[in-house]
mmCIF file of C-alpha atoms in Angstrom:
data_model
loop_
_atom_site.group_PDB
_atom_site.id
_atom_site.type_symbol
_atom_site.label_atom_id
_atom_site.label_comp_id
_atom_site.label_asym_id
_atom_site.label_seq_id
_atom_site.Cartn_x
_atom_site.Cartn_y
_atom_site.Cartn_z
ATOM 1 C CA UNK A 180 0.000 0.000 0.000
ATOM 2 C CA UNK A 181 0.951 3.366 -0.821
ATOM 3 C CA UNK A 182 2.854 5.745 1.955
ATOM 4 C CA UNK A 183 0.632 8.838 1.028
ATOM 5 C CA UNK A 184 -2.775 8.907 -0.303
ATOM 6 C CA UNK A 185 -5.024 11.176 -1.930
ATOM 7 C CA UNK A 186 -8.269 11.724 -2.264
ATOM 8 C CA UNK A 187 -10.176 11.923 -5.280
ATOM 9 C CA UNK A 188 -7.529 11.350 -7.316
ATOM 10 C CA UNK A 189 -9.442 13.072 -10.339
ATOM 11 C CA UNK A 190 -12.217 16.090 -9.387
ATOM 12 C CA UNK A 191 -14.094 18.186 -11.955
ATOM 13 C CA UNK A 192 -15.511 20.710 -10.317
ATOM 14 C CA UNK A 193 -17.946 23.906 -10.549
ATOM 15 C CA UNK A 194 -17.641 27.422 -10.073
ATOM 16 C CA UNK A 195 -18.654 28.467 -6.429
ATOM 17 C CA UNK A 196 -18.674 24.695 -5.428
ATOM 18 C CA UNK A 197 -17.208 24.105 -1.889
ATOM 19 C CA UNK A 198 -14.166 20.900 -1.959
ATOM 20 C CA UNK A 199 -11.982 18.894 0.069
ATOM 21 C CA UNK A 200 -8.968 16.810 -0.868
ATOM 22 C CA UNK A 201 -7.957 14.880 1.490
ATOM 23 C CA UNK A 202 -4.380 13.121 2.099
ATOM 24 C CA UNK A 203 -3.616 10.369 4.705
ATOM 25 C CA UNK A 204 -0.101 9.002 5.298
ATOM 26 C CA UNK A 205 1.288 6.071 7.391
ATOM 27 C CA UNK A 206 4.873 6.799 7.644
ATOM 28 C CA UNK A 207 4.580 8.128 10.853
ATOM 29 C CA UNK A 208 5.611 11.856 10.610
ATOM 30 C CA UNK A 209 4.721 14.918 11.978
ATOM 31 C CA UNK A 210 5.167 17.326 8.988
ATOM 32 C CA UNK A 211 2.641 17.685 6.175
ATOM 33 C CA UNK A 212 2.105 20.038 2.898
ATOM 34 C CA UNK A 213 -0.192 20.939 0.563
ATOM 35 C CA UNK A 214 1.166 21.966 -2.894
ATOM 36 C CA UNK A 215 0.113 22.906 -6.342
ATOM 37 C CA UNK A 216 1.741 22.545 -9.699
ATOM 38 C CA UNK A 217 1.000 24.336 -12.645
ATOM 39 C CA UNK A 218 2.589 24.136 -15.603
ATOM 40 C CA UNK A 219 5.279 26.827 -16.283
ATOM 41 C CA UNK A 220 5.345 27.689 -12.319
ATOM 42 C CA UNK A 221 6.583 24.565 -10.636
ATOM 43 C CA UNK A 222 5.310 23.056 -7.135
ATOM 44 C CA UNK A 223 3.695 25.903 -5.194
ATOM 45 C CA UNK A 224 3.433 25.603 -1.205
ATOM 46 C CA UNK A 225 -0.248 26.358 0.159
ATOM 47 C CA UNK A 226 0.146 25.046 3.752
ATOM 48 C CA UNK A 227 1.964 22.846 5.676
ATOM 49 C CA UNK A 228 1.913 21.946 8.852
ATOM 50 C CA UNK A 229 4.962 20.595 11.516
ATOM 51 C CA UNK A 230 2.746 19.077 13.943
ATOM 52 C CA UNK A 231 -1.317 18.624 15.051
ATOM 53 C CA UNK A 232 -1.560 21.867 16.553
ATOM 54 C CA UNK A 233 0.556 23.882 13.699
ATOM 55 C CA UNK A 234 -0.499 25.681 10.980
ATOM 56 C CA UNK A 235 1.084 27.603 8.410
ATOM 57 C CA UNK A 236 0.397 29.042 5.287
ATOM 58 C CA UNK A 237 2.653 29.026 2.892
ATOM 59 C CA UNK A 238 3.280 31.533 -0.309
ATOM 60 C CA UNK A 239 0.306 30.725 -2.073
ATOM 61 C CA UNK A 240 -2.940 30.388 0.746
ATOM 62 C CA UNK A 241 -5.542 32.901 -0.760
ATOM 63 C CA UNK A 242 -8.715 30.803 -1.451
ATOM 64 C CA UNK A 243 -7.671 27.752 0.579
ATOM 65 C CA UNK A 244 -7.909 26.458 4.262
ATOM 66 C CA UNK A 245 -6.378 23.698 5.915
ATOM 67 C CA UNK A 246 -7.368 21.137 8.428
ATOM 68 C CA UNK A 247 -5.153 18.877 10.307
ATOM 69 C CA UNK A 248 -7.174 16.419 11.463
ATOM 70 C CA UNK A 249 -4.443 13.620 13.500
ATOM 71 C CA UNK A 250 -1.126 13.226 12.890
ATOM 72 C CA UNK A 251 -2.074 11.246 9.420
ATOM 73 C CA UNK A 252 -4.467 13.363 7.841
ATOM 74 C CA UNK A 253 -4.201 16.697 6.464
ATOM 75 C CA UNK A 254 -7.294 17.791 3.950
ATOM 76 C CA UNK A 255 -7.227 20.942 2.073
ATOM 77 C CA UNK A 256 -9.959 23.062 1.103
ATOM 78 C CA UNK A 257 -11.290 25.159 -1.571
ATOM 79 C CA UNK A 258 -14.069 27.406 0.177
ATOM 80 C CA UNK A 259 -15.941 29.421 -3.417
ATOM 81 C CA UNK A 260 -13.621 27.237 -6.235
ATOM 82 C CA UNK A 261 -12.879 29.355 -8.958
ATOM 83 C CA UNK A 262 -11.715 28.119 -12.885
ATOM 84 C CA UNK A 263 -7.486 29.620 -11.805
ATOM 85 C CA UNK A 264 -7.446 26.884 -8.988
ATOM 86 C CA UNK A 265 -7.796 24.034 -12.067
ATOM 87 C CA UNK A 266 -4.518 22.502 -11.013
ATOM 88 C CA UNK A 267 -2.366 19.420 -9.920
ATOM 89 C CA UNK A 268 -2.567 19.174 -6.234
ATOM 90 C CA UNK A 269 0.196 17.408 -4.061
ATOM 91 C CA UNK A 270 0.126 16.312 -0.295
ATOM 92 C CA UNK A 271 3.484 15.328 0.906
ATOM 93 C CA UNK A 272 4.517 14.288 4.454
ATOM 94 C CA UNK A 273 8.122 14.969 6.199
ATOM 95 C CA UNK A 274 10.261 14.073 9.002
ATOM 96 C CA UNK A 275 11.879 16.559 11.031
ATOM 97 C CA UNK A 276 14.960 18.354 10.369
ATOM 98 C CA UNK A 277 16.861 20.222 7.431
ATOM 99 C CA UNK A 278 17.625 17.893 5.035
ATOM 100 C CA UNK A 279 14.668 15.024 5.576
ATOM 101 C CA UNK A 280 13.282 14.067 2.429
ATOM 102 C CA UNK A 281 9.276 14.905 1.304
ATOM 103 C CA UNK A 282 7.401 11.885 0.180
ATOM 104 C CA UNK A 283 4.257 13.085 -2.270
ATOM 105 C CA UNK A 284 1.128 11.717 -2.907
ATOM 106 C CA UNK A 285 -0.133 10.484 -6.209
ATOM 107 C CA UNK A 286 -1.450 13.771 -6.502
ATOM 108 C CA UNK A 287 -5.278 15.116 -7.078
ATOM 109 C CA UNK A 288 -6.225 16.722 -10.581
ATOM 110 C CA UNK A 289 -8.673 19.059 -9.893
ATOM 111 C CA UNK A 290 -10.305 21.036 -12.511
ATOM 112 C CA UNK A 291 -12.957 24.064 -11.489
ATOM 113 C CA UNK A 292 -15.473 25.103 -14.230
ATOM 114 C CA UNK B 138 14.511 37.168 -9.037
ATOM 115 C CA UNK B 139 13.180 33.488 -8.255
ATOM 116 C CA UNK B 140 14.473 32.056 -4.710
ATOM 117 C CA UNK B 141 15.279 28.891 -7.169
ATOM 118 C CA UNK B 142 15.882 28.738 -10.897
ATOM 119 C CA UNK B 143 16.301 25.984 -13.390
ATOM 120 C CA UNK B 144 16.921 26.121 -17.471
ATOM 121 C CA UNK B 145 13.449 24.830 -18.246
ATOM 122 C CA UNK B 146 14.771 23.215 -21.536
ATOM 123 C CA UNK B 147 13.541 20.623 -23.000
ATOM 124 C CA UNK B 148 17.187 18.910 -23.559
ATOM 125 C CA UNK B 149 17.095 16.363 -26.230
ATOM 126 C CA UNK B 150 19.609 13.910 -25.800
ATOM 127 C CA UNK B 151 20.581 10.542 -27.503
ATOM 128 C CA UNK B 152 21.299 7.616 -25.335
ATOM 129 C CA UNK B 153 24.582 7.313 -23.731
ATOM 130 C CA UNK B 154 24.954 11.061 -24.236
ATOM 131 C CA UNK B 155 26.523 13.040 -20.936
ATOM 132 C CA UNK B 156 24.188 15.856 -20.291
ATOM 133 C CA UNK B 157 24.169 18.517 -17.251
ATOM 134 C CA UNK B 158 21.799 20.585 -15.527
ATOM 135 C CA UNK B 159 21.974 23.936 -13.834
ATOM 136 C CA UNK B 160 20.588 25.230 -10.552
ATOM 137 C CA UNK B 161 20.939 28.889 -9.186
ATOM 138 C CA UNK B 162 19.300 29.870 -5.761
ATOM 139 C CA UNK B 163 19.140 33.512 -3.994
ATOM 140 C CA UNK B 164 18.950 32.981 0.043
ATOM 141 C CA UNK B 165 22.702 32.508 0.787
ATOM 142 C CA UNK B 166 21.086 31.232 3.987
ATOM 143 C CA UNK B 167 19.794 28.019 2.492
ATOM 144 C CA UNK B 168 21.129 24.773 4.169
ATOM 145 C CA UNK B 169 19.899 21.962 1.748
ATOM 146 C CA UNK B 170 19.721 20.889 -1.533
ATOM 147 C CA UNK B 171 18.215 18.330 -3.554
ATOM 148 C CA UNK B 172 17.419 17.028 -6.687
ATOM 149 C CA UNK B 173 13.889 15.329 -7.245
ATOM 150 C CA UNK B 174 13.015 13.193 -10.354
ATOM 151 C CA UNK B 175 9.373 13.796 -11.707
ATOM 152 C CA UNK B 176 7.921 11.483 -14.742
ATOM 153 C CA UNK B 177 4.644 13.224 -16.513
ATOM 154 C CA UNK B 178 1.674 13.197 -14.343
ATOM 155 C CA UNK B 179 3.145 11.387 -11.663
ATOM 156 C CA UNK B 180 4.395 12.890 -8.153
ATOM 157 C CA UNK B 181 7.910 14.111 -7.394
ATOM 158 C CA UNK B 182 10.432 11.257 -6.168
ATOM 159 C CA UNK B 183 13.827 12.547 -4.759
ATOM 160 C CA UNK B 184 17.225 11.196 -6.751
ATOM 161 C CA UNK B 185 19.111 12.676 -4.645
ATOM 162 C CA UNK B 186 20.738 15.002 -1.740
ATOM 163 C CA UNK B 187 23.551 17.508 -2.862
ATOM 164 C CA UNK B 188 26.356 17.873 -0.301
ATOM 165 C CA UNK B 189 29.041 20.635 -0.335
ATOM 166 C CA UNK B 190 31.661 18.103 -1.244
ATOM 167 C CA UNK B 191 30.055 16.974 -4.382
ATOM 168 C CA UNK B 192 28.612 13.040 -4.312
ATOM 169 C CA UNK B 193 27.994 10.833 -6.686
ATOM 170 C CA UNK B 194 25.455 8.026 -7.399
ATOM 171 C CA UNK B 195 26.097 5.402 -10.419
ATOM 172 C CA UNK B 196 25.640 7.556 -13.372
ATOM 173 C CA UNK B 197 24.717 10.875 -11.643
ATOM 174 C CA UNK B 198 26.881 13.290 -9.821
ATOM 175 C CA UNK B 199 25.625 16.306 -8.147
ATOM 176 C CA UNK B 200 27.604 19.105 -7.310
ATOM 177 C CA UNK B 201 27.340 22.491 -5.093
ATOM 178 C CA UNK B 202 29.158 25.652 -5.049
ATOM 179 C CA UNK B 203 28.095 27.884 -2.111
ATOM 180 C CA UNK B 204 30.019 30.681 -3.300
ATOM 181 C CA UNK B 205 28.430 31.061 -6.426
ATOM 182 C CA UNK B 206 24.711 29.817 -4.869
ATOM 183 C CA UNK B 207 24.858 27.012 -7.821
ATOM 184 C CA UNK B 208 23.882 23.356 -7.857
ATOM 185 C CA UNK B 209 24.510 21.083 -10.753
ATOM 186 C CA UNK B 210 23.027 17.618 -12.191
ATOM 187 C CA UNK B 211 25.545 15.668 -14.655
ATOM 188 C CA UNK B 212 23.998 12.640 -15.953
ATOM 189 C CA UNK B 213 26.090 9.781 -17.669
ATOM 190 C CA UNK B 214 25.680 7.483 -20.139
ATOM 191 C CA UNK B 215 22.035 8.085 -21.041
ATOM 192 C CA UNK B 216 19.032 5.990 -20.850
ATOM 193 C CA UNK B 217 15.538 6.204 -22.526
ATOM 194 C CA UNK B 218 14.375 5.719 -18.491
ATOM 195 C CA UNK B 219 15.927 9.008 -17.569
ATOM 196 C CA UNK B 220 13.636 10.601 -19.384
ATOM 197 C CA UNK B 221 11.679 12.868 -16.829
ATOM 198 C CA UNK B 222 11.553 16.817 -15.524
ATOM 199 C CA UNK B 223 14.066 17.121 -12.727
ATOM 200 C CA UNK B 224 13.342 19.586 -10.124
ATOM 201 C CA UNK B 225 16.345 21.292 -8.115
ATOM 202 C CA UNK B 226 15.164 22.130 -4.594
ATOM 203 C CA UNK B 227 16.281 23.867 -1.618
ATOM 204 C CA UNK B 228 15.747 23.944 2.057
ATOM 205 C CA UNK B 229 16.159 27.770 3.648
ATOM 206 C CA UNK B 230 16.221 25.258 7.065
ATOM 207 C CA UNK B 231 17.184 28.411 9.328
ATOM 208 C CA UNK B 232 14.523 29.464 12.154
ATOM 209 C CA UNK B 233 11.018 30.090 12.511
ATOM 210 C CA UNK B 234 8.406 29.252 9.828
ATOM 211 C CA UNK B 235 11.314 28.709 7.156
ATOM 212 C CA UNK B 236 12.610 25.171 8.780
ATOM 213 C CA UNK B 237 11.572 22.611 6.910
ATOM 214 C CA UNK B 238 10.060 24.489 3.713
ATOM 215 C CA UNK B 239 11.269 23.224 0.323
ATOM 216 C CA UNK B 240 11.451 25.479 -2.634
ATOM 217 C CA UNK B 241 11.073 23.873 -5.935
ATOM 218 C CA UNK B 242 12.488 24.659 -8.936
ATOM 219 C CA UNK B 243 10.175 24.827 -12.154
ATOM 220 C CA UNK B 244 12.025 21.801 -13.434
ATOM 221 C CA UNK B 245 14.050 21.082 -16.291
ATOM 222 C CA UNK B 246 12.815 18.459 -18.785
ATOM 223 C CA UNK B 247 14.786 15.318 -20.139
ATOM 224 C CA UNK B 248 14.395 13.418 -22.978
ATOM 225 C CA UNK B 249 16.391 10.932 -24.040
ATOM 226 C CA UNK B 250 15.976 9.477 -27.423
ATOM 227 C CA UNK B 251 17.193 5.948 -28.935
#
């Protein structure tokens, strides 16, 4: 079984239309992130979070909000989706420290109308 | 000026070629580097960490100069499997909100061709 898992994998979406994507991991660690990828403009950070009760937002959070459920789940949400959040959408969890690697989730494709 | 910037390409390379990729970053403060491997569609995967004195896996070798704020990528001896957009990533890692944030790259893109 996979490490990190999102949900839905594929999401077509409306204008105005409240969503959740939801990622669940089971290596254990405390740090989590929500990113986007566009084409042209790389992997964006939304949020991320270091632990339960931590929060961040990161250099792209206008239009989102983040919930960190337990230790293994971090969803994301789109409040009012709007057509320029059609993106690729990537969860990835951490452990601590500088240099620990990020393992991503399959990602979510998530296209808004 | 980006905090991390790649050459976007594409390179076109045939198989066994040598080819090298180029990394610049702007917070002289940053503490870690990587390179990740990304195939179309699919999620990031990390190749590999970048260390000050240079380190090498089979056919890749990654390189940093601190100085100059410049990582490199050589890849040897070609394969139609390397074929893929590699990101070059950084880790600020000093205090506060910054530890732990990765800053990707917009990727370079490989193919390799028989």
């Amino acid at each position: 079984d996979a490490d990190v898992t999102q949900t839905p994998r594929n999401r077509i979406t409306k204008t105005g239309k409240r969503i959740m994507l939801e990622c669940s991991q089971t290596k254990g660690h405390d740090r989590m992130y929500w990113y986007r990828q566009d084409p042209g403009l790389g992997l964006r950070l939304i949020y991320y979070s270091f632990d339960v009760k931590d929060i961040n937002k990161g250099e792209i959070s206008d239009g989102y909000s983040v919930s960190r459920q337990a230790q293994a789940k971090f969803s994301l949400s789109l409040e009012s989706a709007i057509p320029n959040q059609t993106a690729l959408y990537f969860c990835a969890t951490s452990g601590s420290g500088i240099g620990y690697e990020q393992f991503f989730g399959p990602g979510t494709r998530l296209t808004v109308l | 000026r980006k905090e991390v910037e790649q050459d976007p390409g594409p390179f076109n390379v045939p198989e066994g070629a040598t080819v090298a990729f180029n990394c610049t970053y702007s917070n002289s403060a940053s503490q870690s580097f990587f390179w990740y491997r990304q195939d179309c569609r699919k999620e990031p995967k990390l190749l590999m960490s970048v260390y000050s004195s240079g380190n090498e896996d089979g056919r890749f070798t990654a390189q940093l100069n601190r100085a100059s704020q410049y990582i490199s990528l050589l890849i040897r001896d070609s394969k139609l499997s390397d074929s893929a957009t590699y990101l070059c990533v950084v880790n600020i890692g000093y205090g506060g909100t910054s530890y732990g944030k990765l800053t990707f790259g917009q990727g370079t893109i490989l193919t390799v061709h028989p």
